Coordinates of C-alpha atoms in Angstrom, one line a residue:
Chain A
M832 CA 73.0 85.1 114.5
K833 CA 73.8 85.7 110.9
H834 CA 74.2 82.9 108.5
P835 CA 77.8 81.7 109.2
A836 CA 80.6 82.6 106.8
A837 CA 83.3 80.8 108.7
I838 CA 84.1 78.1 111.3
V839 CA 87.1 78.3 113.6
L840 CA 88.2 75.1 115.5
G841 CA 90.6 75.0 118.4
C842 CA 92.0 72.0 120.3
S843 CA 95.2 70.6 121.8
A844 CA 95.8 67.2 123.5
G845 CA 93.5 64.6 121.8
G846 CA 92.8 67.3 119.2
P847 CA 93.9 65.5 116.0
E848 CA 91.6 62.5 116.7
A849 CA 88.7 64.8 117.5
L850 CA 89.3 66.9 114.4
K851 CA 89.3 63.7 112.3
T852 CA 85.8 63.0 113.6
V853 CA 84.5 66.5 113.0
L854 CA 86.1 67.2 109.6
G855 CA 85.2 63.6 108.5
G856 CA 81.6 64.4 109.1
L857 CA 81.5 67.8 107.4
D858 CA 79.5 68.0 104.2
P859 CA 81.9 68.3 101.2
H860 CA 79.7 71.1 99.8
L861 CA 80.1 73.3 102.8
P862 CA 80.9 76.8 101.3
Q863 CA 82.3 78.2 104.6
T864 CA 85.9 79.0 105.5
V865 CA 87.2 76.4 108.0
L866 CA 90.2 77.3 110.1
V867 CA 91.9 75.1 112.6
C868 CA 94.3 75.9 115.4
C869 CA 95.7 72.7 117.0
H870 CA 98.7 72.7 119.4
T871 CA 100.9 69.9 118.2
G872 CA 104.3 70.5 119.5
S873 CA 105.7 69.5 116.1
E874 CA 108.0 71.6 114.0
T875 CA 105.5 71.7 111.1
V876 CA 101.8 70.9 110.6
E877 CA 102.5 68.9 107.4
L878 CA 101.7 65.6 109.0
L879 CA 98.6 67.0 110.7
C880 CA 97.4 68.3 107.3
D881 CA 98.0 64.9 105.8
L882 CA 96.2 63.1 108.6
L883 CA 93.2 65.4 108.5
G884 CA 93.2 65.5 104.7
R885 CA 92.7 61.7 104.7
A886 CA 89.8 61.9 107.1
S887 CA 88.1 64.9 105.5
R888 CA 86.2 65.3 102.3
L889 CA 87.2 69.0 102.2
P890 CA 90.9 69.7 101.2
V891 CA 93.1 70.5 104.2
I892 CA 96.1 72.9 103.7
E893 CA 98.3 75.0 105.8
A894 CA 97.2 78.7 106.1
A895 CA 99.8 81.0 104.4
E896 CA 100.4 84.6 105.2
R897 CA 99.0 87.3 102.9
E898 CA 96.7 84.7 101.3
P899 CA 93.0 85.4 101.2
V900 CA 90.9 83.0 103.4
R901 CA 89.2 80.5 101.2
G902 CA 85.8 78.9 101.4
G903 CA 85.3 75.1 101.1
V904 CA 88.9 74.5 102.3
V905 CA 90.2 73.6 105.7
Q906 CA 93.2 75.9 106.6
V907 CA 95.5 75.0 109.5
A908 CA 97.6 77.4 111.5
P909 CA 101.3 76.8 110.9
A910 CA 103.4 75.5 113.8
G911 CA 105.3 78.2 115.7
Y912 CA 103.2 81.2 114.5
H913 CA 100.0 82.8 115.7
L914 CA 97.5 82.9 112.9
L915 CA 95.3 86.0 112.6
V916 CA 92.5 87.0 110.2
E917 CA 92.5 90.5 108.9
R918 CA 89.2 92.4 108.5
D919 CA 89.7 92.2 104.8
L920 CA 89.9 88.4 105.2
H921 CA 93.6 87.8 104.5
F922 CA 95.8 85.9 106.8
T923 CA 98.5 87.5 108.9
L924 CA 101.1 85.5 110.9
S925 CA 102.9 86.6 114.0
V926 CA 105.8 85.4 116.2
D927 CA 104.7 87.4 119.2
P928 CA 105.2 85.7 122.5
R929 CA 103.2 82.5 123.3
V930 CA 99.7 82.9 124.7
N931 CA 98.7 80.3 127.3
L932 CA 102.1 78.8 126.6
S933 CA 101.0 78.2 123.0
R934 CA 101.9 79.5 119.6
P935 CA 99.7 79.2 117.6
S936 CA 97.2 80.2 120.2
I937 CA 93.5 79.5 119.8
D938 CA 92.6 82.8 121.7
V939 CA 94.6 84.8 119.2
L940 CA 92.9 83.1 116.2
F941 CA 89.4 83.3 117.7
A942 CA 89.7 86.9 118.7
S943 CA 90.9 88.1 115.3
A944 CA 88.3 85.9 113.5
A945 CA 85.6 87.3 115.7
A946 CA 86.5 90.9 114.8
A947 CA 86.6 90.0 111.1
W948 CA 83.3 88.0 110.9
R949 CA 81.5 89.1 114.0
G950 CA 78.1 87.4 114.1
A951 CA 78.8 85.3 111.0
L952 CA 81.2 83.0 112.8
I953 CA 81.0 79.6 114.6
G954 CA 83.7 78.7 117.1
V955 CA 84.3 75.1 118.1
V956 CA 86.4 74.0 121.1
L957 CA 87.4 70.4 121.2
S958 CA 89.6 68.2 123.4
G959 CA 92.6 69.8 125.1
A960 CA 94.6 69.9 128.3
N961 CA 94.9 73.7 128.9
A962 CA 92.6 76.7 128.9
D963 CA 93.6 78.3 125.6
G964 CA 90.5 79.1 123.6
A965 CA 88.3 80.0 126.5
E966 CA 89.1 83.8 126.3
G967 CA 88.8 83.7 122.5
M968 CA 85.5 82.0 122.7
R969 CA 84.2 84.6 125.2
E970 CA 85.2 87.4 122.7
L971 CA 83.6 85.4 119.8
R972 CA 80.3 85.2 121.7
R973 CA 80.5 88.8 122.8
L974 CA 80.6 89.8 119.1
G975 CA 77.6 87.7 118.2
G976 CA 79.2 84.5 117.1
C977 CA 78.0 81.0 117.9
A978 CA 79.9 78.8 120.3
I979 CA 80.0 75.0 120.1
V980 CA 81.9 73.1 122.8
Q981 CA 82.6 69.4 122.8
A982 CA 80.9 67.9 125.9
P983 CA 83.8 67.6 128.3
D984 CA 82.9 64.0 129.2
T985 CA 83.3 63.0 125.6
A986 CA 86.8 64.6 125.3
S987 CA 90.0 62.7 125.8
A988 CA 91.3 65.8 127.6
H989 CA 88.4 67.7 129.2
T990 CA 90.3 70.8 130.6
M991 CA 90.0 72.9 127.4
P992 CA 86.3 72.4 126.7
Q993 CA 85.5 72.7 130.5
A994 CA 87.5 76.0 130.7
T995 CA 85.6 77.3 127.7
L996 CA 82.3 76.5 129.2
D997 CA 83.3 78.1 132.5
R998 CA 84.7 81.3 130.9
A999 CA 82.5 81.8 127.8
G1000 CA 79.5 79.5 128.1
A1001 CA 78.2 77.9 124.9
D1002 CA 75.3 77.9 122.5
H1003 CA 75.7 74.2 122.0
C1004 CA 77.5 71.7 124.3
V1005 CA 77.3 68.4 122.5
P1006 CA 79.1 65.1 122.2
L1007 CA 81.9 64.8 119.7
D1008 CA 79.8 62.7 117.2
A1009 CA 77.1 65.4 117.2
I1010 CA 79.4 68.3 116.2
A1011 CA 79.7 67.7 112.5
P1012 CA 75.9 67.1 111.9
L1013 CA 75.3 70.3 113.9
L1014 CA 77.8 72.3 111.8
N1015 CA 76.2 70.9 108.6
R1016 CA 72.8 72.0 109.8
L1017 CA 73.9 75.5 110.8
C1018 CA 76.0 76.0 107.7
L1019 CA 74.3 74.6 104.6
P1020 CA 71.9 77.0 102.9
Chain B
M1177 CA 70.8 95.9 118.4
D1178 CA 73.8 94.3 120.1
R1179 CA 76.2 97.0 121.3
A1180 CA 79.3 94.8 121.1
P1181 CA 80.0 95.3 117.3
D1182 CA 80.1 99.1 117.9
D1183 CA 83.0 98.5 120.3
I1184 CA 84.9 97.0 117.4
E1185 CA 84.2 100.1 115.3
L1186 CA 85.2 102.4 118.2
E1187 CA 88.4 100.4 118.8
G1188 CA 89.3 100.8 115.1
I1189 CA 89.0 104.6 115.4
E1190 CA 91.1 104.4 118.6
L1191 CA 93.8 102.4 116.8
D1192 CA 93.9 104.9 113.9
L1193 CA 94.2 107.8 116.4
F1194 CA 97.0 106.0 118.2
V1195 CA 98.9 105.5 114.9
E1196 CA 98.3 109.1 114.0
A1197 CA 99.5 110.3 117.4
M1198 CA 102.6 108.1 117.2
R1199 CA 103.4 109.5 113.7
R1200 CA 102.8 113.1 114.4
R1201 CA 104.2 113.3 118.0
H1202 CA 107.2 111.0 117.6
G1203 CA 107.7 110.4 113.8
Y1204 CA 107.2 106.7 113.9
D1205 CA 104.8 105.5 111.2
F1206 CA 103.0 102.2 111.9
G1207 CA 100.3 103.0 109.3
Q1208 CA 101.7 100.2 107.1
Y1209 CA 101.7 97.5 109.7
A1210 CA 99.3 94.5 109.3
P1211 CA 96.3 95.7 111.3
A1212 CA 95.4 92.5 113.1
S1213 CA 98.8 92.0 114.7
L1214 CA 99.2 95.7 115.3
L1215 CA 95.9 95.9 117.1
R1216 CA 96.9 92.9 119.3
R1217 CA 100.1 94.7 120.3
V1218 CA 98.5 98.0 120.9
R1219 CA 95.8 96.2 123.0
L1220 CA 98.5 94.6 125.1
L1221 CA 100.2 98.0 125.6
A1222 CA 96.9 99.5 126.6
E1223 CA 96.5 96.8 129.2
R1224 CA 99.9 97.6 130.6
H1225 CA 99.9 101.4 130.3
G1226 CA 96.4 102.6 129.6
D1227 CA 93.9 100.9 131.9
G1228 CA 92.9 98.7 129.0
V1229 CA 91.8 101.6 126.9
I1230 CA 93.7 102.6 123.7
S1231 CA 92.6 106.2 124.0
V1232 CA 94.1 106.4 127.4
L1233 CA 97.3 105.0 126.0
T1234 CA 97.2 107.6 123.2
R1235 CA 96.8 110.4 125.7
R1236 CA 99.9 109.1 127.7
L1237 CA 101.8 108.8 124.4
L1238 CA 101.1 112.4 123.6
H1239 CA 101.8 113.8 127.1
E1240 CA 104.5 111.5 128.5
P1241 CA 107.4 111.3 126.0
E1242 CA 109.4 109.2 128.5
L1243 CA 106.9 106.3 127.8
L1244 CA 108.0 106.1 124.1
P1245 CA 110.9 103.6 124.5
Q1246 CA 108.6 101.1 126.2
L1247 CA 105.9 101.6 123.6
L1248 CA 108.3 101.1 120.7
E1249 CA 109.6 98.0 122.4
G1250 CA 106.1 96.6 122.5
L1251 CA 105.5 97.5 118.8
S1252 CA 108.7 96.1 117.4
V1253 CA 110.1 92.6 116.6
P1254 CA 109.7 90.1 119.4
A1255 CA 112.6 88.1 120.9
S1256 CA 113.9 85.2 118.9
D1257 CA 116.0 82.1 119.8
M1258 CA 119.6 81.4 119.0
F1259 CA 119.8 79.3 115.8
R1260 CA 116.0 79.4 115.5
D1261 CA 115.1 77.1 112.6
P1262 CA 118.4 75.2 112.6
P1263 CA 118.2 74.1 108.9
V1264 CA 118.4 77.8 107.9
F1265 CA 121.6 78.3 109.9
R1266 CA 123.0 75.0 108.5
T1267 CA 122.4 76.3 105.0
L1268 CA 124.1 79.6 105.9
R1269 CA 127.0 77.6 107.3
E1270 CA 127.3 75.2 104.4
Q1271 CA 126.2 77.0 101.3
V1272 CA 126.4 80.8 102.0
L1273 CA 129.5 81.3 104.0
P1274 CA 131.8 79.4 101.7
L1275 CA 130.7 81.8 98.9
L1276 CA 131.1 84.9 101.2
A1277 CA 134.7 83.7 101.9
S1278 CA 135.7 84.9 98.5
Y1279 CA 135.2 88.5 99.6
P1280 CA 138.1 90.4 101.2
H1281 CA 135.6 92.0 103.6
I1282 CA 132.2 90.7 104.5
T1283 CA 129.3 93.0 105.5
I1284 CA 126.2 91.6 107.0
W1285 CA 123.0 93.4 107.9
Q1286 CA 120.5 91.9 110.2
A1287 CA 117.3 94.0 110.1
G1288 CA 115.0 93.8 113.1
C1289 CA 117.5 92.1 115.4
A1290 CA 115.3 92.4 118.5
H1291 CA 117.3 91.0 121.5
G1292 CA 120.1 89.8 119.3
E1293 CA 119.8 86.1 119.6
E1294 CA 120.3 85.6 115.8
V1295 CA 123.1 88.2 115.7
Y1296 CA 125.2 86.1 118.1
S1297 CA 124.3 83.0 116.2
L1298 CA 125.7 84.6 113.0
A1299 CA 128.8 85.7 114.8
I1300 CA 129.4 82.1 116.0
L1301 CA 128.9 80.8 112.4
L1302 CA 131.4 83.3 111.1
E1303 CA 133.9 82.5 114.0
E1304 CA 133.7 78.8 113.3
A1305 CA 134.2 79.4 109.5
G1306 CA 137.3 81.5 110.3
L1307 CA 135.7 84.5 108.6
Y1308 CA 134.8 86.7 111.6
E1309 CA 138.0 88.8 111.6
R1310 CA 137.1 90.2 108.2
S1311 CA 133.4 90.5 108.9
Q1312 CA 131.2 93.4 110.0
I1313 CA 127.7 92.8 111.2
F1314 CA 125.2 95.7 111.3
A1315 CA 122.4 94.7 113.7
T1316 CA 119.5 97.2 113.5
D1317 CA 116.2 97.6 115.2
L1318 CA 113.4 100.1 115.6
S1319 CA 113.6 99.9 119.4
A1320 CA 116.4 101.4 121.4
R1321 CA 115.5 99.2 124.4
A1322 CA 115.7 96.1 122.3
L1323 CA 119.1 97.2 121.0
E1324 CA 120.3 97.7 124.6
R1325 CA 119.3 94.1 125.5
A1326 CA 121.0 92.9 122.3
R1327 CA 124.2 94.7 123.2
E1328 CA 124.2 93.0 126.7
G1329 CA 123.8 89.5 125.3
I1330 CA 122.3 88.2 128.5
Y1331 CA 119.5 85.7 128.3
P1332 CA 117.5 83.4 130.7
L1333 CA 119.6 80.3 131.3
R1334 CA 116.4 78.2 130.8
S1335 CA 116.8 78.8 127.0
A1336 CA 120.3 77.2 127.0
Q1337 CA 119.1 73.6 126.5
Q1338 CA 117.0 74.4 123.4
W1339 CA 119.6 76.7 122.0
S1340 CA 122.3 74.1 122.4
R1341 CA 120.2 71.6 120.5
N1342 CA 119.5 74.2 117.8
Y1343 CA 123.3 75.0 117.6
L1344 CA 124.1 71.3 117.1
A1345 CA 121.3 70.8 114.6
A1346 CA 122.7 73.7 112.7
G1347 CA 126.0 71.9 112.3
G1348 CA 127.8 73.4 115.2
S1349 CA 131.2 71.8 115.7
H1350 CA 131.7 72.7 119.4
S1351 CA 129.3 73.1 122.3
L1352 CA 127.2 76.2 122.6
A1353 CA 128.4 76.4 126.2
D1354 CA 131.9 77.3 124.9
Y1355 CA 130.4 80.7 124.0
Y1356 CA 128.7 81.6 127.3
S1357 CA 129.1 81.7 131.0
A1358 CA 126.2 80.9 133.3
R1359 CA 125.3 82.3 136.7
Y1360 CA 122.3 83.4 138.7
G1361 CA 119.9 81.7 136.2
L1362 CA 121.3 83.8 133.3
L1363 CA 123.6 83.0 130.4
K1364 CA 126.0 85.7 129.3
L1365 CA 127.5 85.4 125.8
D1366 CA 131.2 85.9 125.4
R1367 CA 131.7 89.6 124.7
Q1368 CA 134.3 88.7 122.1
L1369 CA 131.3 87.7 119.9
R1370 CA 130.2 91.2 119.4
R1371 CA 133.6 92.7 118.6
N1372 CA 132.6 93.2 115.0
V1373 CA 128.9 94.0 115.6
T1374 CA 127.5 97.5 115.3
F1375 CA 124.1 97.9 116.9
A1376 CA 122.1 100.8 115.5
Q1377 CA 118.6 102.1 115.4
H1378 CA 117.0 101.9 111.9
N1379 CA 113.4 102.1 110.9
L1380 CA 112.6 100.0 107.9
A1381 CA 109.6 102.1 107.0
V1382 CA 111.5 105.3 106.5
D1383 CA 115.3 104.9 106.8
Q1384 CA 117.5 104.5 103.8
V1385 CA 120.2 102.1 102.5
F1386 CA 123.3 102.6 104.7
C1387 CA 125.6 99.8 103.7
E1388 CA 126.6 97.5 100.9
A1389 CA 126.1 94.0 102.2
Q1390 CA 126.9 90.5 101.1
L1391 CA 124.1 89.1 103.3
V1392 CA 120.9 90.5 104.7
L1393 CA 118.9 88.7 107.3
C1394 CA 115.5 89.8 108.1
R1395 CA 113.5 87.0 109.6
N1396 CA 109.9 87.2 110.8
V1397 CA 109.8 91.0 110.5
L1398 CA 108.0 91.5 107.2
I1399 CA 105.2 89.3 108.4
Y1400 CA 104.1 92.3 110.5
F1401 CA 103.9 94.5 107.4
T1402 CA 101.3 95.1 104.8
N1403 CA 102.1 94.4 101.1
P1404 CA 103.3 97.9 100.2
L1405 CA 105.7 98.1 103.2
Q1406 CA 106.9 94.5 102.5
Q1407 CA 107.6 95.6 98.9
H1408 CA 109.4 98.7 100.1
C1409 CA 111.6 96.6 102.4
L1410 CA 112.5 94.1 99.7
T1411 CA 113.6 97.0 97.5
L1412 CA 115.6 98.3 100.3
F1413 CA 117.3 94.9 100.8
R1414 CA 118.0 94.6 97.1
D1415 CA 119.6 98.0 97.0
S1416 CA 121.7 97.2 100.1
L1417 CA 123.0 93.9 98.6
V1418 CA 125.9 93.5 96.2
R1419 CA 124.9 91.6 93.1
G1420 CA 124.9 87.9 94.0
G1421 CA 124.4 88.9 97.7
F1422 CA 122.2 86.7 99.9
L1423 CA 118.9 87.5 101.5
C1424 CA 117.4 85.3 104.3
L1425 CA 113.8 85.7 105.4
G1426 CA 111.5 83.9 107.9
L1427 CA 110.4 80.4 107.1
R1428 CA 106.7 81.2 106.6
E1429 CA 107.2 84.5 104.8
R1430 CA 105.8 84.9 101.3
P1431 CA 107.7 87.5 99.3
D1432 CA 106.7 86.0 96.0
S1433 CA 103.9 88.4 95.2
A1434 CA 106.0 91.5 95.7
E1435 CA 107.5 93.1 92.6
A1436 CA 111.0 93.3 94.1
A1437 CA 110.9 89.5 94.6
A1438 CA 111.7 89.2 90.8
D1439 CA 115.2 90.6 91.6
F1440 CA 116.0 87.5 93.7
V1441 CA 116.5 83.9 92.8
P1442 CA 116.0 81.2 95.4
V1443 CA 119.0 79.4 96.8
N1444 CA 116.7 77.3 98.9
A1445 CA 113.1 78.4 98.5
D1446 CA 111.7 76.3 101.4
L1447 CA 114.2 77.9 103.8
R1448 CA 113.6 81.4 102.3
V1449 CA 117.3 81.9 101.3
Y1450 CA 117.6 84.0 98.1
R1451 CA 120.3 85.6 96.1
R1452 CA 120.2 89.0 94.4
R1453 CA 120.3 88.5 90.6
S1454 CA 123.5 89.2 88.8
A1455 CA 123.7 92.2 86.5
A1456 CA 123.5 90.0 83.4
A1457 CA 120.4 88.2 84.6
M1458 CA 118.7 91.5 85.6
K1459 CA 119.3 92.9 82.1
R1460 CA 117.8 89.8 80.5
S1461 CA 114.6 89.9 82.6

């Protein structure tokens, strides 16, 4: 695969705790774009950004439509909208119907990111209680991206990582604690 | 070399050809839609009507004109909820309608009304403010099928609970159930609510100003447009509004970078409620 330009992370139930562990372990000099899609069920992701921002050494902000994607910043999909990445690396939002009962949907983010970055993308699926993300990860791998899946037995909800393994397979299936070191190794120059 | 990335190039060509065919065959121009969300919608249509291949869909688009309404429905604004984002409707109720009350006749344009959920929400607000008798709502959409649905005002009953909560959170003083009847798993809104609503087809990309409005609502429509088309629409809204008229956009929309945004001042920036600048203010700027 190419040297990664971006990381996309997807999760739902148990996701915020898992994200704290992963983002908390990321090297603050990581130049990559980091995008997060987490089903929260809340009206906004303001609290999620605060929570993750306290755990992470990279700044954590909500992704905004029409903004260019940024490196060295964690950008979170807003509640109630699908987040998509355009080929020219700007964000687009959509209120199209839910996918896998979810909006934002991990499949939607992953598929658009895969088309934008192709082989220069790492996808990460963490804890979650539905199968969103599995199809997106399949597309990401098809276009040459690298798949990291949290080992299901280390996930507080194993359905999502298991469904991803079943549907897409993985380049790395590792315990939660090993994900950040792996990302640092793959991403730092 | 991996073949997969070529698929993406090919699909890009197919999407361009679909857009071109739609424009030349039927006169609808989607060339200024945000590519990522447009591609998603076209892919879904291709799944449904083209064996999963965009070129097959394009062929049918060219040769089967009867397919057009379904395609336009799939490419236009998706369904909303009644009183979606209750704080916005509360602001309309508490801060905007009292100012509109000073006009002898109130004209409202909802652009991209989809299935009409927000049109009826507006009608209820006006009714409860005692303003509906002297109001006229123009509800427009690109899709004739969406407009048909909107005109019917029939929705799945399972939405009722959420919509009732939204209604109350938006400051509703009755019960939403006062405005609909329920049977066979459907809720049907009181036909009286649309007595001052005109549903009409209007294409934001090409059609002109057609009314002089005190309030324009266009929520979660511009998010599907590229910057030039967003700018075009904001200009259209500005020219459709009386000075001091109100504009209401979707909660996550960012009009700030568009040139026409300078003609609006925020009433509540977080809720994306704006006001067209007065003549004096426009002269100063």
